[in-house]
Structure formats: structure tokens, C-alpha cells
Coordinates of C-alpha atoms in Angstrom, one line a residue:
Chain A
X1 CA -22.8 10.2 21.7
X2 CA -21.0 13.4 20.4
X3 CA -20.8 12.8 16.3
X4 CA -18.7 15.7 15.4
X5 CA -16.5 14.7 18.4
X6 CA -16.3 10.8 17.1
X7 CA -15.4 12.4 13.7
X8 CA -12.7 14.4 14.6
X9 CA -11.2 11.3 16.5
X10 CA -11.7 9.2 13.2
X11 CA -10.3 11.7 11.2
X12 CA -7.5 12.4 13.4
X13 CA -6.3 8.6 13.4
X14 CA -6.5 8.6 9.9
X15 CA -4.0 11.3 9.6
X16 CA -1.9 10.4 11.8
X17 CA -1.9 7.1 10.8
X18 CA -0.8 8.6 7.4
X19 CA 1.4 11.1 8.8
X20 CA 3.3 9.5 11.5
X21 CA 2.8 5.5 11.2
X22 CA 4.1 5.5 7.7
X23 CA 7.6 6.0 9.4
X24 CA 6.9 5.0 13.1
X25 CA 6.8 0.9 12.9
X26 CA 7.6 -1.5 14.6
X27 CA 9.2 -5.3 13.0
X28 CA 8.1 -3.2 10.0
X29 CA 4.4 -3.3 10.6
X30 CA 2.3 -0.2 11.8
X31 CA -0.6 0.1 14.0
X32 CA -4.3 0.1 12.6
X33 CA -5.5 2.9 14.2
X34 CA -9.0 3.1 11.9
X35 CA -9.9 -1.0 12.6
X36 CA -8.8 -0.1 17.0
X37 CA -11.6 2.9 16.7
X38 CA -14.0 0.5 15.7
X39 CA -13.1 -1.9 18.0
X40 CA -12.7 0.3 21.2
X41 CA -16.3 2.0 19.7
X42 CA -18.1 -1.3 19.7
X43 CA -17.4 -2.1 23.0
X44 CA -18.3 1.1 24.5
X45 CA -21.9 1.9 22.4
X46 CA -22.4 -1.9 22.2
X47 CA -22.6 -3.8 18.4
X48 CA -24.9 -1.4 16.8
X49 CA -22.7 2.1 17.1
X50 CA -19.6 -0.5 16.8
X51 CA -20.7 -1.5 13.4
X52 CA -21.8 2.0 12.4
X53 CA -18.5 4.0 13.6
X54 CA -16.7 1.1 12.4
X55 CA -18.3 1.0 8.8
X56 CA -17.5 4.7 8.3
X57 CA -13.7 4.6 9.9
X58 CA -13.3 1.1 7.2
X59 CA -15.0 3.8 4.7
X60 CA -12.2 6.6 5.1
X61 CA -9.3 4.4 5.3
X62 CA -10.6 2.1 2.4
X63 CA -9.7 5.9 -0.2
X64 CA -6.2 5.1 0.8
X65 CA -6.0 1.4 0.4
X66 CA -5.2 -0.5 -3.0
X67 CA -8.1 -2.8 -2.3
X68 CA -11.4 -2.1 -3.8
X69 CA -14.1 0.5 -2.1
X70 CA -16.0 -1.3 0.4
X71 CA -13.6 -3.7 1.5
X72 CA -12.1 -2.0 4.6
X73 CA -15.7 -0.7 5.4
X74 CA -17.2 -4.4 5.8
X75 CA -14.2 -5.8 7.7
X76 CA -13.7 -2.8 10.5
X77 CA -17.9 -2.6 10.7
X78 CA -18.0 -6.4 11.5
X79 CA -15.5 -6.0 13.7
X80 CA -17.5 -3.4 15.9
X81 CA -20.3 -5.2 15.5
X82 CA -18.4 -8.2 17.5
X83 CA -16.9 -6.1 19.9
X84 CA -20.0 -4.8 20.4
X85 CA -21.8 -8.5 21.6
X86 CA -18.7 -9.7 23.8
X87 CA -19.1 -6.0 25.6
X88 CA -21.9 -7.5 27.9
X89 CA -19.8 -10.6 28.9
X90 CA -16.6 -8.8 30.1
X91 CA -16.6 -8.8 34.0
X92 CA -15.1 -5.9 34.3
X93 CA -13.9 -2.5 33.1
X94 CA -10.5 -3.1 33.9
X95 CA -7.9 -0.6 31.8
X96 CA -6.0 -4.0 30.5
X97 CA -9.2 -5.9 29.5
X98 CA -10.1 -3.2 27.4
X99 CA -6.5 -2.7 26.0
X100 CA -6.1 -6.3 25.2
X101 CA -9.8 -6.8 23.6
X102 CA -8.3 -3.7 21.1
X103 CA -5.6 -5.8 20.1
X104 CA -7.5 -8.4 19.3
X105 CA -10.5 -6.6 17.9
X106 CA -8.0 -5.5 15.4
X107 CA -5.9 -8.4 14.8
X108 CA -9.7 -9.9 13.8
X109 CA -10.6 -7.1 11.9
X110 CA -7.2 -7.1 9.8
X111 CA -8.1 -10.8 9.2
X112 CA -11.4 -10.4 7.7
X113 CA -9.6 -7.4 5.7
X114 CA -7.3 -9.7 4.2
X115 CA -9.6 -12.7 3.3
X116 CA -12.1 -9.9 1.6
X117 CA -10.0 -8.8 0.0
X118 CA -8.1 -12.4 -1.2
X119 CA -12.1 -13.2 -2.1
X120 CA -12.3 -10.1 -4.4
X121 CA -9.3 -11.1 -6.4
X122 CA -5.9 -9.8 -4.0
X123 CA -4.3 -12.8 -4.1
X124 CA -0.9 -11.3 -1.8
X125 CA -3.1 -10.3 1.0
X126 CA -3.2 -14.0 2.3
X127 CA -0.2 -15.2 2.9
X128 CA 1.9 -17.1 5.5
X129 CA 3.3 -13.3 6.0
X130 CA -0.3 -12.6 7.7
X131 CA 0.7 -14.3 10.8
X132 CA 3.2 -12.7 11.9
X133 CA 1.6 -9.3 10.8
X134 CA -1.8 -9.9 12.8
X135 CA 0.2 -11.0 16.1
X136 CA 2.4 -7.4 16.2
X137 CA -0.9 -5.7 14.9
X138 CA -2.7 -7.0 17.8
X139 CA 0.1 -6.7 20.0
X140 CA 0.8 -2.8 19.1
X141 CA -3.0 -1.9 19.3
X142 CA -3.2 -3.2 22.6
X143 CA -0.7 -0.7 23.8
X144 CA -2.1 2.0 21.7
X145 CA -5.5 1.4 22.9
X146 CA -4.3 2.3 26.4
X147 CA -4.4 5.8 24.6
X148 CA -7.2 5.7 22.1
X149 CA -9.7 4.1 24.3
X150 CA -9.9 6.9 26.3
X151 CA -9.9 9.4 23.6
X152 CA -13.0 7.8 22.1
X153 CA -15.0 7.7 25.8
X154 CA -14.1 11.4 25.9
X155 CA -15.8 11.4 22.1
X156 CA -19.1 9.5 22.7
X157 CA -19.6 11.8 25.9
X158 CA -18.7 10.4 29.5
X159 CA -20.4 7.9 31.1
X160 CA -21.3 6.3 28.7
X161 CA -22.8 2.8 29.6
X162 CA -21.1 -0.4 27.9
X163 CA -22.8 -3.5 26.6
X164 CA -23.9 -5.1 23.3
X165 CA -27.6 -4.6 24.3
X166 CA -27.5 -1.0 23.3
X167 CA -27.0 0.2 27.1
X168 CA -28.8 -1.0 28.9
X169 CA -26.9 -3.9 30.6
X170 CA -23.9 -2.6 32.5
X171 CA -22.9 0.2 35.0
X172 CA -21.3 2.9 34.2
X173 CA -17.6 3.2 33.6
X174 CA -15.3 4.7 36.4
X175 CA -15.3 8.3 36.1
X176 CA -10.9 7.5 35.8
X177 CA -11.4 6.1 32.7
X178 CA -12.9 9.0 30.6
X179 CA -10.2 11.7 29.6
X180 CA -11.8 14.9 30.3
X181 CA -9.7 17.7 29.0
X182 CA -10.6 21.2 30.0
X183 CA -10.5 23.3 27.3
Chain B
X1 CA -40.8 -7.2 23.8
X2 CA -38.3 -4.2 23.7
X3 CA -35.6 -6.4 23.7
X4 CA -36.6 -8.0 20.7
X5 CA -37.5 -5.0 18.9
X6 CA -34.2 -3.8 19.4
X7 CA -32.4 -6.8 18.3
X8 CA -34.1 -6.7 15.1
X9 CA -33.5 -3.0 14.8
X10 CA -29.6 -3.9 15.1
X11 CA -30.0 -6.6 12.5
X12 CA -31.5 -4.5 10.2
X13 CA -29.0 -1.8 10.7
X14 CA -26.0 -4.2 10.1
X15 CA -28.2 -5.5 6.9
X16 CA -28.0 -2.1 5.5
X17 CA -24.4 -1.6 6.2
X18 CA -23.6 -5.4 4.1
X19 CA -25.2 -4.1 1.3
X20 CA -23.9 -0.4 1.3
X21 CA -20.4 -1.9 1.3
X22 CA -21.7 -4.5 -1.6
X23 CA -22.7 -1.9 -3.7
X24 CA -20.0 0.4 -3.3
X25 CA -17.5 -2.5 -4.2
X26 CA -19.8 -3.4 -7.0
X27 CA -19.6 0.4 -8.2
X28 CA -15.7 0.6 -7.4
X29 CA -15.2 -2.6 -9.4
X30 CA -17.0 -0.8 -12.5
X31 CA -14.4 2.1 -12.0
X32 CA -17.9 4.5 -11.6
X33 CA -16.4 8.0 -12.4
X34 CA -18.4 9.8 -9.8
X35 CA -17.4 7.3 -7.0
X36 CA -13.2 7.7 -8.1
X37 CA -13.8 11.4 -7.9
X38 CA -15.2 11.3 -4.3
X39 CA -12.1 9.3 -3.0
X40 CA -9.8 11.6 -5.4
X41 CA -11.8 14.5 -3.5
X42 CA -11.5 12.9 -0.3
X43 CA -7.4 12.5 -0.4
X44 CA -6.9 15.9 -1.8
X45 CA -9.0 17.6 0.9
X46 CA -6.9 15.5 3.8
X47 CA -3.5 16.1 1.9
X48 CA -2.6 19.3 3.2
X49 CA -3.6 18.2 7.1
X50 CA -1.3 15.3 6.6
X51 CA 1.3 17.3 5.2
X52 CA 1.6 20.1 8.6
X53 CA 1.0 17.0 10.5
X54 CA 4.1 14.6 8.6
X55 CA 6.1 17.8 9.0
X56 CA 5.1 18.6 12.6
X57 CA 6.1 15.1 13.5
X58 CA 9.3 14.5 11.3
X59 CA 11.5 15.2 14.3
X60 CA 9.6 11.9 16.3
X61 CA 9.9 10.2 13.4
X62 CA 13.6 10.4 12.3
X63 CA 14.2 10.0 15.8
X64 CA 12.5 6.7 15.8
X65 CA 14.1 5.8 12.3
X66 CA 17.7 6.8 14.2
X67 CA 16.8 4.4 17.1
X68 CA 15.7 1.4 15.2
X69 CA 17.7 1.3 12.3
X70 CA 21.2 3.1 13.3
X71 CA 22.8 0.0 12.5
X72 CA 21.5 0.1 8.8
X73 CA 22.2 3.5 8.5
X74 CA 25.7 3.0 9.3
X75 CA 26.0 -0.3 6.7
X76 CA 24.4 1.6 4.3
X77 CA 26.8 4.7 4.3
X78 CA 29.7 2.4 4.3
X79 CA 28.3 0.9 1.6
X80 CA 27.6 4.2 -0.2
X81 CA 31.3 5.4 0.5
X82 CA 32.6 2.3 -0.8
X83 CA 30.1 2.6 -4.4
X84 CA 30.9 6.6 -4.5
X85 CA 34.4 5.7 -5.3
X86 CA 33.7 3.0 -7.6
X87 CA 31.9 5.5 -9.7
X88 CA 34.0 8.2 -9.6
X89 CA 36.6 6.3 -11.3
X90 CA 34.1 4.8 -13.8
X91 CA 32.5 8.4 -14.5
X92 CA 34.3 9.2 -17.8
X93 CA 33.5 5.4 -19.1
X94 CA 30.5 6.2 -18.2
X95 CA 30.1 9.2 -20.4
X96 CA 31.8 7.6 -23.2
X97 CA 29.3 4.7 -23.2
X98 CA 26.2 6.6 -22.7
X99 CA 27.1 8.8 -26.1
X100 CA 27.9 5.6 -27.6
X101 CA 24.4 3.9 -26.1
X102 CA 22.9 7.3 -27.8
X103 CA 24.4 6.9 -31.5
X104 CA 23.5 3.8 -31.6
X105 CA 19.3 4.1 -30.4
X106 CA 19.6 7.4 -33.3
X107 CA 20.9 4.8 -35.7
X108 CA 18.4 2.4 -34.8
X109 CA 15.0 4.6 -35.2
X110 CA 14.7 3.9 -31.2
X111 CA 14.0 6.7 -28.6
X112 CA 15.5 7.8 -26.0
X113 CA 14.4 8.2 -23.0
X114 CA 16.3 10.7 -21.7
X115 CA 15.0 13.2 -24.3
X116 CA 11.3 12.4 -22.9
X117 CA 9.3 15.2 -21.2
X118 CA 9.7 14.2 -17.9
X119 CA 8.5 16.2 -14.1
X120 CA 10.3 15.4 -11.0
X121 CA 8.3 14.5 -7.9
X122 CA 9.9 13.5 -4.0
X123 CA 8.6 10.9 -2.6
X124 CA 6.6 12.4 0.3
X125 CA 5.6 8.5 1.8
X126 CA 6.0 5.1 2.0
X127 CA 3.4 2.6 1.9
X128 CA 0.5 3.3 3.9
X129 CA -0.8 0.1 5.4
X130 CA 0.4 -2.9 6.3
X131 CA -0.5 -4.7 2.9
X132 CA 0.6 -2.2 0.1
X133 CA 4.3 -2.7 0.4
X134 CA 5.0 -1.7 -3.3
X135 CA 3.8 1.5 -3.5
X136 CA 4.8 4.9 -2.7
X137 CA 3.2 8.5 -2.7
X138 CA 4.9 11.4 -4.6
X139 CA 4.2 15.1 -4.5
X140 CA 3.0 15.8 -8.3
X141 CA 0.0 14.8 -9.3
X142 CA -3.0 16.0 -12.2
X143 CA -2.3 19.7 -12.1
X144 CA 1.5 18.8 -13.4
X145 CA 0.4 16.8 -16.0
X146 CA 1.1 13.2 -14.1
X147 CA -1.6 10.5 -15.6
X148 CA -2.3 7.0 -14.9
X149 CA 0.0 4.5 -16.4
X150 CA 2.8 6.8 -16.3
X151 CA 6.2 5.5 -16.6
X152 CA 8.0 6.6 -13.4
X153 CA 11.8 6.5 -13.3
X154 CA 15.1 7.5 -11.7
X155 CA 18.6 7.9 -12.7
X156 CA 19.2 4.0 -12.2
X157 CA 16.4 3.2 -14.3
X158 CA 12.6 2.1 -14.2
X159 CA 10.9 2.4 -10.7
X160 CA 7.3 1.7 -11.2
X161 CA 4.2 3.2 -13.0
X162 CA 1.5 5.8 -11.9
X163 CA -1.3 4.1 -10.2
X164 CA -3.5 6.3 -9.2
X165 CA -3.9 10.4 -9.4
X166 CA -4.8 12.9 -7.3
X167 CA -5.1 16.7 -7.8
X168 CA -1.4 17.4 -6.1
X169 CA -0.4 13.9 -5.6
X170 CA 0.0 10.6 -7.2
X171 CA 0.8 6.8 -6.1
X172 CA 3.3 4.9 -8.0
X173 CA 3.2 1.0 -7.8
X174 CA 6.6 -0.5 -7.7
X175 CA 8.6 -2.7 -10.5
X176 CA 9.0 -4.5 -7.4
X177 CA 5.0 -5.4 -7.0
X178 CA 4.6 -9.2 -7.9
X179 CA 1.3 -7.6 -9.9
X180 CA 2.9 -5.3 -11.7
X181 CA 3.9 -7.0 -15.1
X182 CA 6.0 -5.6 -17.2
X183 CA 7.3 -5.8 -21.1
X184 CA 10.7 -6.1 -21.1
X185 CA 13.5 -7.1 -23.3
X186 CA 17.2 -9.0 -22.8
X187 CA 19.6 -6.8 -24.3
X188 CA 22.2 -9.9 -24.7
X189 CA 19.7 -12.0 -26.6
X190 CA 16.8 -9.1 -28.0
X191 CA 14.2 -11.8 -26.8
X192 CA 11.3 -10.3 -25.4
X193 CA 9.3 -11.5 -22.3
X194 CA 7.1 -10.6 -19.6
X195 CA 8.1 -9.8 -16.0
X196 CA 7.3 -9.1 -12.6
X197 CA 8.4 -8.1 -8.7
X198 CA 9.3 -10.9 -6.3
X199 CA 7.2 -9.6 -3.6
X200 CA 9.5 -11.2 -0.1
X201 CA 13.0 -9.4 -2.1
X202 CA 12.5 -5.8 -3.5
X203 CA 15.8 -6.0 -5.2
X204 CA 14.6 -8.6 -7.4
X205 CA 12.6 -9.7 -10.3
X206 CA 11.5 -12.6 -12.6
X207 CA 10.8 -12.8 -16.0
X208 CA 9.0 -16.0 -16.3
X209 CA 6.4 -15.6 -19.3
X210 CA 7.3 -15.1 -23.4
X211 CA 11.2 -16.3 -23.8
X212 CA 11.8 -20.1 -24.5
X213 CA 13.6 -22.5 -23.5
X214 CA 16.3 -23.7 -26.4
X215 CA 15.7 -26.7 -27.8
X216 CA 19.3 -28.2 -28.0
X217 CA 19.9 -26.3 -24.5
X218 CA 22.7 -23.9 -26.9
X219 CA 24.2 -22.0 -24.2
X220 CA 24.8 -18.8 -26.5
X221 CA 21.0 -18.4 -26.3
X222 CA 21.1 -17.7 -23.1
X223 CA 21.8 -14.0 -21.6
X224 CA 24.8 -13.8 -19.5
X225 CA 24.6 -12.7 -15.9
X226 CA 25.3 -9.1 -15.8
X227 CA 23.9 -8.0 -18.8
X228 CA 21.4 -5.2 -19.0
X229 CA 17.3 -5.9 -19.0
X230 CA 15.2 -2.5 -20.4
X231 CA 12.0 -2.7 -21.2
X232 CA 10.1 -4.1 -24.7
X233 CA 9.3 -1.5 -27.4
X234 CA 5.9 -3.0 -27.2
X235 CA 5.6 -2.5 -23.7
X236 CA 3.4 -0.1 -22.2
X237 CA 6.4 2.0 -21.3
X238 CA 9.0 4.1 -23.3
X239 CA 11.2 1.6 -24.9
X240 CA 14.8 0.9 -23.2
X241 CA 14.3 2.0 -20.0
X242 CA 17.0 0.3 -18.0
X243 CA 15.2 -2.6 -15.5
X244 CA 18.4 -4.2 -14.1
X245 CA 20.5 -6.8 -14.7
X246 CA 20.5 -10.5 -15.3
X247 CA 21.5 -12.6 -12.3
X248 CA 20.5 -16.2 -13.4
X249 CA 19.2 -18.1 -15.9
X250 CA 17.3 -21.5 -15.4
X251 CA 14.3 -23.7 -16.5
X252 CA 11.1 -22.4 -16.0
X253 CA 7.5 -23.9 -16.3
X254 CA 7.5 -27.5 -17.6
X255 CA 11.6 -26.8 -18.5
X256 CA 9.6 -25.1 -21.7
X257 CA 9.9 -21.6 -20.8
X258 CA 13.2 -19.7 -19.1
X259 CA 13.3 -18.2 -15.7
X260 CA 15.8 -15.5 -15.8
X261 CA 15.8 -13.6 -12.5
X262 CA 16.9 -10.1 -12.9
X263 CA 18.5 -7.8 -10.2
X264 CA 17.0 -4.1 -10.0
X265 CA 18.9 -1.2 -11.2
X266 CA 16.6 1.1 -9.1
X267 CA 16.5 0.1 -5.2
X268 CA 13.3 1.1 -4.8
X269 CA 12.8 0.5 -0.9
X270 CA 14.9 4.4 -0.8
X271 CA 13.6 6.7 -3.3
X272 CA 13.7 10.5 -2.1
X273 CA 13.3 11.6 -6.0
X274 CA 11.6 10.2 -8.6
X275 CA 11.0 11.5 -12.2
X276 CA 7.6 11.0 -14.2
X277 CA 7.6 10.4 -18.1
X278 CA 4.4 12.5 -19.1
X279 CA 5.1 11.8 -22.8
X280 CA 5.0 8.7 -23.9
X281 CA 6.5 7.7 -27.6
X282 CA 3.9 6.2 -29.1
X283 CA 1.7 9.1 -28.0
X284 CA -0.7 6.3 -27.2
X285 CA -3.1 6.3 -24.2
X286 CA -0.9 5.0 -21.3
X287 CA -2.8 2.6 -19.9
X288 CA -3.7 0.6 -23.0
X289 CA -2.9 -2.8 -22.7
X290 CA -0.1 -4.0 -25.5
X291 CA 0.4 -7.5 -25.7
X292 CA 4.0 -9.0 -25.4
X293 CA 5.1 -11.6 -28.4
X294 CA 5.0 -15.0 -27.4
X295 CA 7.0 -17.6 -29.4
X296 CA 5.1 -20.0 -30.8
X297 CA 5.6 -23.5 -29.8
X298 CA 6.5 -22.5 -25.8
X299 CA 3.2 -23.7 -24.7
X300 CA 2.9 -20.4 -22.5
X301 CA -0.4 -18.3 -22.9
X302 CA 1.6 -15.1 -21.6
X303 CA -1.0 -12.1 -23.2
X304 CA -0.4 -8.6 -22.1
X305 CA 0.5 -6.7 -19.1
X306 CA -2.3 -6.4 -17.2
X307 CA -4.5 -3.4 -15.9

């Protein structure tokens, strides 16, 4: 794993998800870039580095949310952390499984995110208004992570090995799947 | 053996992470100075990246606005051609009425708020998430004197109340947040109540706490629909700030209370320009909580806005 790499990828999505996807929305609802890097994390380190990676991304985002500190944090890191244990049971590496396990990685994590923070005393964040938000949440993450996923492989350092067991259960990813710019 | 080392290793770990994010909410929910001046540190360094950025990528995104909501666009300018002549021929009315409006708050010890200090601040973005649909960033912030609990206006009238600060920036919450109450008063009747956003309809709020309902259902008590709603003197903003108008009138809670749902003056889902109060009358702290009078008898336990 490359950490200044993985920060710069965080980072990045958190500016452009303040920059662009503020505007750029689709049905009115924008992509969760920080919850998808936790997601696509967990299932390439495995649970531990998913819940880790996704603890910190929840971290950064939660300064720009109205909910308290913390909340963000523990919803995205949980959500690494189970993208992390399914990683082993995925039989294969196959660029849509990925993609559509981001979607719903996020959809979950946005879930947990809004009955946190119900629990803690934001009562609008559960509503009947979550359902549709969660289904073109998960369904616009799935398309981005056809982008990020890759982003992040070339971040941790290519090949890296996949699985919840830390790495040690799976083969290695196609060399395809790891953008390897040249610069 | 290793296996089971590990696992506990990773159960530990995500242990430690539970109860970082337990104490930091624990800390965050005791408004730790130290912790709010990390996240105000954290936002100010990022603000300038997301400024090149929202600049370098303005042409995608108006392009994507065009392509999604041309139609809008296009009912909206109508809409605005058809409302620009309206007001040119009510322009000199206008005038006339706003001296008038200014005699009379003179005569009446009231301020005004126009003659508040005020700094003007564009709205550099929307809201952020998917969850915070009532707020909206502007570009002034501490270093121009913008503080929490600020009144924030336009020319229409209120628009929400500073929320948080940064060193360059600020966040407003909208009128139109169904947790933003506010103090205001019918101008029609002078009864004061408390009011709030409707959340689904941005163009619309409720005031549902502090005005009864008349006992012999007297239908001069009521305020007609149309007539102005500003805010309370004892609110926590300026007094008379224009809120909107009254649409309807009708029983609320237990028929003891009434519901009178107001329509906007500002339309706060397209602010470009926004204009902070940094003085407020009173010279009070702005974020103190002032209770609104509740009749007695109405069996409603309306207190004061809240945080």
C-alpha cells in the first residue's frame, strides 16, 4: 500500500465531490465518492485497510457534513470493514462485480450514515425520501466505480492481492485492471 | 494459529476505530473548541483547491446544468419576463410605500433593517451532500466580520442564519430547514409565533407554535392571505425582516393553536447574492436563545428558537 498515494485519491474525491458534484447530479442526488473509496478499498486490502481507509475518508467528509463529528467516520469505516469479508467470497475479479459491489457498498454505507445519525438526534435523515436516494446512490457509484476502482488499485500499488483475510486468500488481480499511468 | 492471531488483530483494530469515532462525537457534541478549530482549519486549508477546481470545472458543470434542466431554464425566464414587467409598473408604488413603511417603524421606536451594517457574500455552493438540502456556502466568512447566528438576507427578505464560520467562508442554513425555527410576527394581526421550513417545498413555511386559535372562531382574528409575515422583535433576528406572505389559515394542534402556512418572499433554492447583517439591534450575542410569548391558555409549550 502507497499511503501518500491513497491520500491524494481521498483528498481528491473530496474536492471534487465539493467542486463538481455539488452541480453535476443526477434526479437531484450526487454520488458519494468518500463512502465508494471505502468500499472499493475494502475489497481490495480486505476488512482491515477497508475499515481504516474508510474511517479516515468518513473522517474528512464528516468537516463538511451537518451531522456531528464521528458520524460519517463510523458509517464509511463499517462499510470497508464489510466489503472487506465478502472480498474472499467473490468468484471472480470481473470489472462489473466490482462496480456493482461499489454501488452497493455505498448505498449500505449511506444507510448506516442516516440511521447514525437519526440515533444521535437528526430526525430528517430517515425518511421515506432515503429510498429513493440510496437506489440512485448505489446506482451512480456503480458507474463511477468503473472509474475510481481503478484509481485506488493504482494507489495501494499494483497487484495487490484481494480478500478479507488480509491477502492471503486470492490470486492476484489481472494486470488490465490496475491503471498504471506513466508519469 | 496465524489465522487467529490475525483475526483478533482486525478485531481489535476495528475496536479502536468504534471508540475513536465515539469519542470524537462525544467531544463534537460538547462543541470542544480545539476539535471545531481543526475542522474550521481543515475547510479553510481545502477551500482554495476547491475553488481552482469548481472554477476549472464550471464549463462541465453548466454544461450539465444546460442539458438537464434547459426546460426549467426556459420556464423560469418566461417567468422572470413576465414578473420584470409586473415590477416595473409597480416601482414608483413601491417607493412610495417603502418611505411610508420607513415613517412609520421611526414613529414606532422600531429599526430598520435596511440601515443595519450589512456585508454582501455570493453564494459560491449548494448543498454538499445528499442530506443537507437547506444550506448553502457563501464566500465571506470570520475575516469580514460574519459570526454565527447571523441574520442572512436578500432584497426579498430573510434567507436563513449563519451556521457555521470559517476563516473565508461561511454556511448559512435556510428559512427553508424544517429545524430552523424562527420568531416571527403577522403583520395583519401583530400576534407573534414560532415558525419553520417545510422541508419536501422550499417555497413554503409553517408557523405552527405560539398564536391561538379564537375562541368564538372571529374571523377578523385571522390574518388574511397575502399579508406580510417579518420576523418578532423578540426573535433572535433584527426585527421586521420580511419572511413572506400568508397563504392559509387553518386549525392546528388539537384545533387549539393556528396553522398559518406562509409562502417565502425569498426563493431560496437560487440565491447568487446574499447580504449578512453583522450588527444586530439589540447588540446582544447572536446566538442567544430568546424565547417567543406564548398565550396563555393555548395548551402549547412553544419555548424558544432553538440552537
Amino acid at each position: 500500500m502507497r499511503p501518500v498515494r491513497l491520500g491524494a485519491v481521498v483528498v481528491g474525491c473530496l474536492v471534487v465531490q465539493l467542486a463538481v458534484f455539488v452541480d453535476v447530479r443526477v434526479a437531484g442526488v450526487a454520488p458519494e465518492l468518500l463512502a465508494l473509496v471505502a468500499v472499493v478499498t475494502g475489497l481490495r486490502l480486505g476488512s482491515e485497510g477497508g475499515a481504516v481507509v474508510g474511517f479516515a475518508a468518513g473522517l474528512l467528509w464528516d468537516v463538511y457534513l451537518p451531522t456531528p463529528l464521528g458520524v460519517a467516520a463510523l458509517a464509511y469505516g463499517l462499510a470497508g470493514h464489510t466489503a472487506g469479508l465478502l472480498a474472499p467470497g467473490l468468484h471472480d475479479e470481473a470489472r462489473w462485480q466490482r462496480a456493482g459491489l461499489g454501488g452497493l457498498g455505498s448505498a449500505l454505507a449511506i444507510v448506516v450514515y442516516a440511521v447514525f445519525g437519526w440515533i444521535l438526534g437528526h430526525e430528517g435523515l430517515l425518511s421515506w425520501r432515503l429510498v429513493p436516494l440510496v437506489v440512485v446512490v448505489g446506482a451512480i457509484d456503480a458507474v463511477v466505480a468503473l472509474v475510481l476502482d481503478p484509481l485506488v488499485g493504482w494507489a495501494l500499488g499494483a497487484p495487490v492481492r484481494t480478500g478479507g483475510d488480509g491477502g492471503r486468500g486470492r490470486g492476484r488481480l489481472p494486470t488490465w485492471w490496475t491503471l498504471r499511468p506513466r508519469w | 494459529m496465524a489465522l487467529a492471531h490475525s483475526t483478533g488483530r482486525r478485531r481489535y483494530r476495528l475496536i479502536l476505530l468504534v471508540l475513536t469515532a465515539v469519542t470524537l462525537l462525544t467531544l463534537d457534541f460538547r462543541d470542544v473548541g480545539p476539535l471545531d478549530r481543526a475542522q474550521s482549519g481543515v475547510r479553510d486549508l481545502l477551500e482554495p483547491v476547491v475553488g481552482v477546481v469548481s472554477t476549472l470545472t464550471s464549463p462541465v458543470r453548466g454544461a450539465w446544468s444546460a442539458m438537464w434542466d434547459y426546460d426549467d431554464l426556459r420556464a423560469e425566464n418566461e417567468r422572470l419576463r413576465a414578473e420584470l414587467d409586473a415590477v416595473e409598473g409597480q416601482r414608483l408604488q413601491a417607493a412610495a410605500d417603502i418611505e411610508a413603511y420607513r415613517r412609520l417603524l421611526e414613529a414606532s421606536d422600531l429599526p430598520y433593517v435596511g440601515d443595519l451594517p450589512t456585508v454582501v457574500a455570493a453564494v459560491v455552493r449548494g448543498p454538499v451532500g445528499n442530506f443537507d438540502d437547506h444550506v448553502v456556502t457563501i464566500d465571506k466568512g470570520r475575516q469580514d466580520g460574519v459570526e454565527v447566528g447571523r441574520a442572512v438576507v436578500t432584497g426579498a427578505g430573510l434567507v436563513g442564519r449563519v451556521a457555521r464560520v470559517d476563516a473565508r467562508t461561511a454556511v448559512v442554513q435556510l428559512v427553508s430547514d424544517p429545524d430552523l425555527p424562527v420568531g416571527v410576527r403577522l403583520v395583519a394581526t401583530d400576534e407573534v409565533g414560532l415558525g419553520h421550513g417545510v422541508g419536501g417545498d422550499a417555497g413554503l413555511f409553517v408557523i405552527d407554535r405560539g398564536i391561538p386559535w379564537p375562541v368564538d372562531d372571529d374571523p377578523t382574528a385571522f390574518a388574511a392571505a397575502g399579508t406580510a409575515v417579518v420576523t418578532a422583535p423578540d426573535s433572535r433576528y433584527p426585527a421586521d425582516i420580511p419572511v413572506g406572505t400568508v397563504r392559509s389559515v387553518e386549525p392546528g394542534e388539537a384545533g387549539l393553536v393556528q396553522l398559518v402556512t406562509v409562502d417565502l418572499a425569498a426563493d431560496v433554492t437560487d440565491l447568487s447574492f446574499v447580504s449578512v447583517i453583522v450588527a444586530d439591534t439589540a447588540g446582544e450575542p447572536p446566538v442567544a436563545d430568546v424565547p417567543v410569548p406564548v398565550p396563555v391558555g393555548t395548551g402549547d409549550d412553544a419555548a424558544g428558537e432553538g440552537p
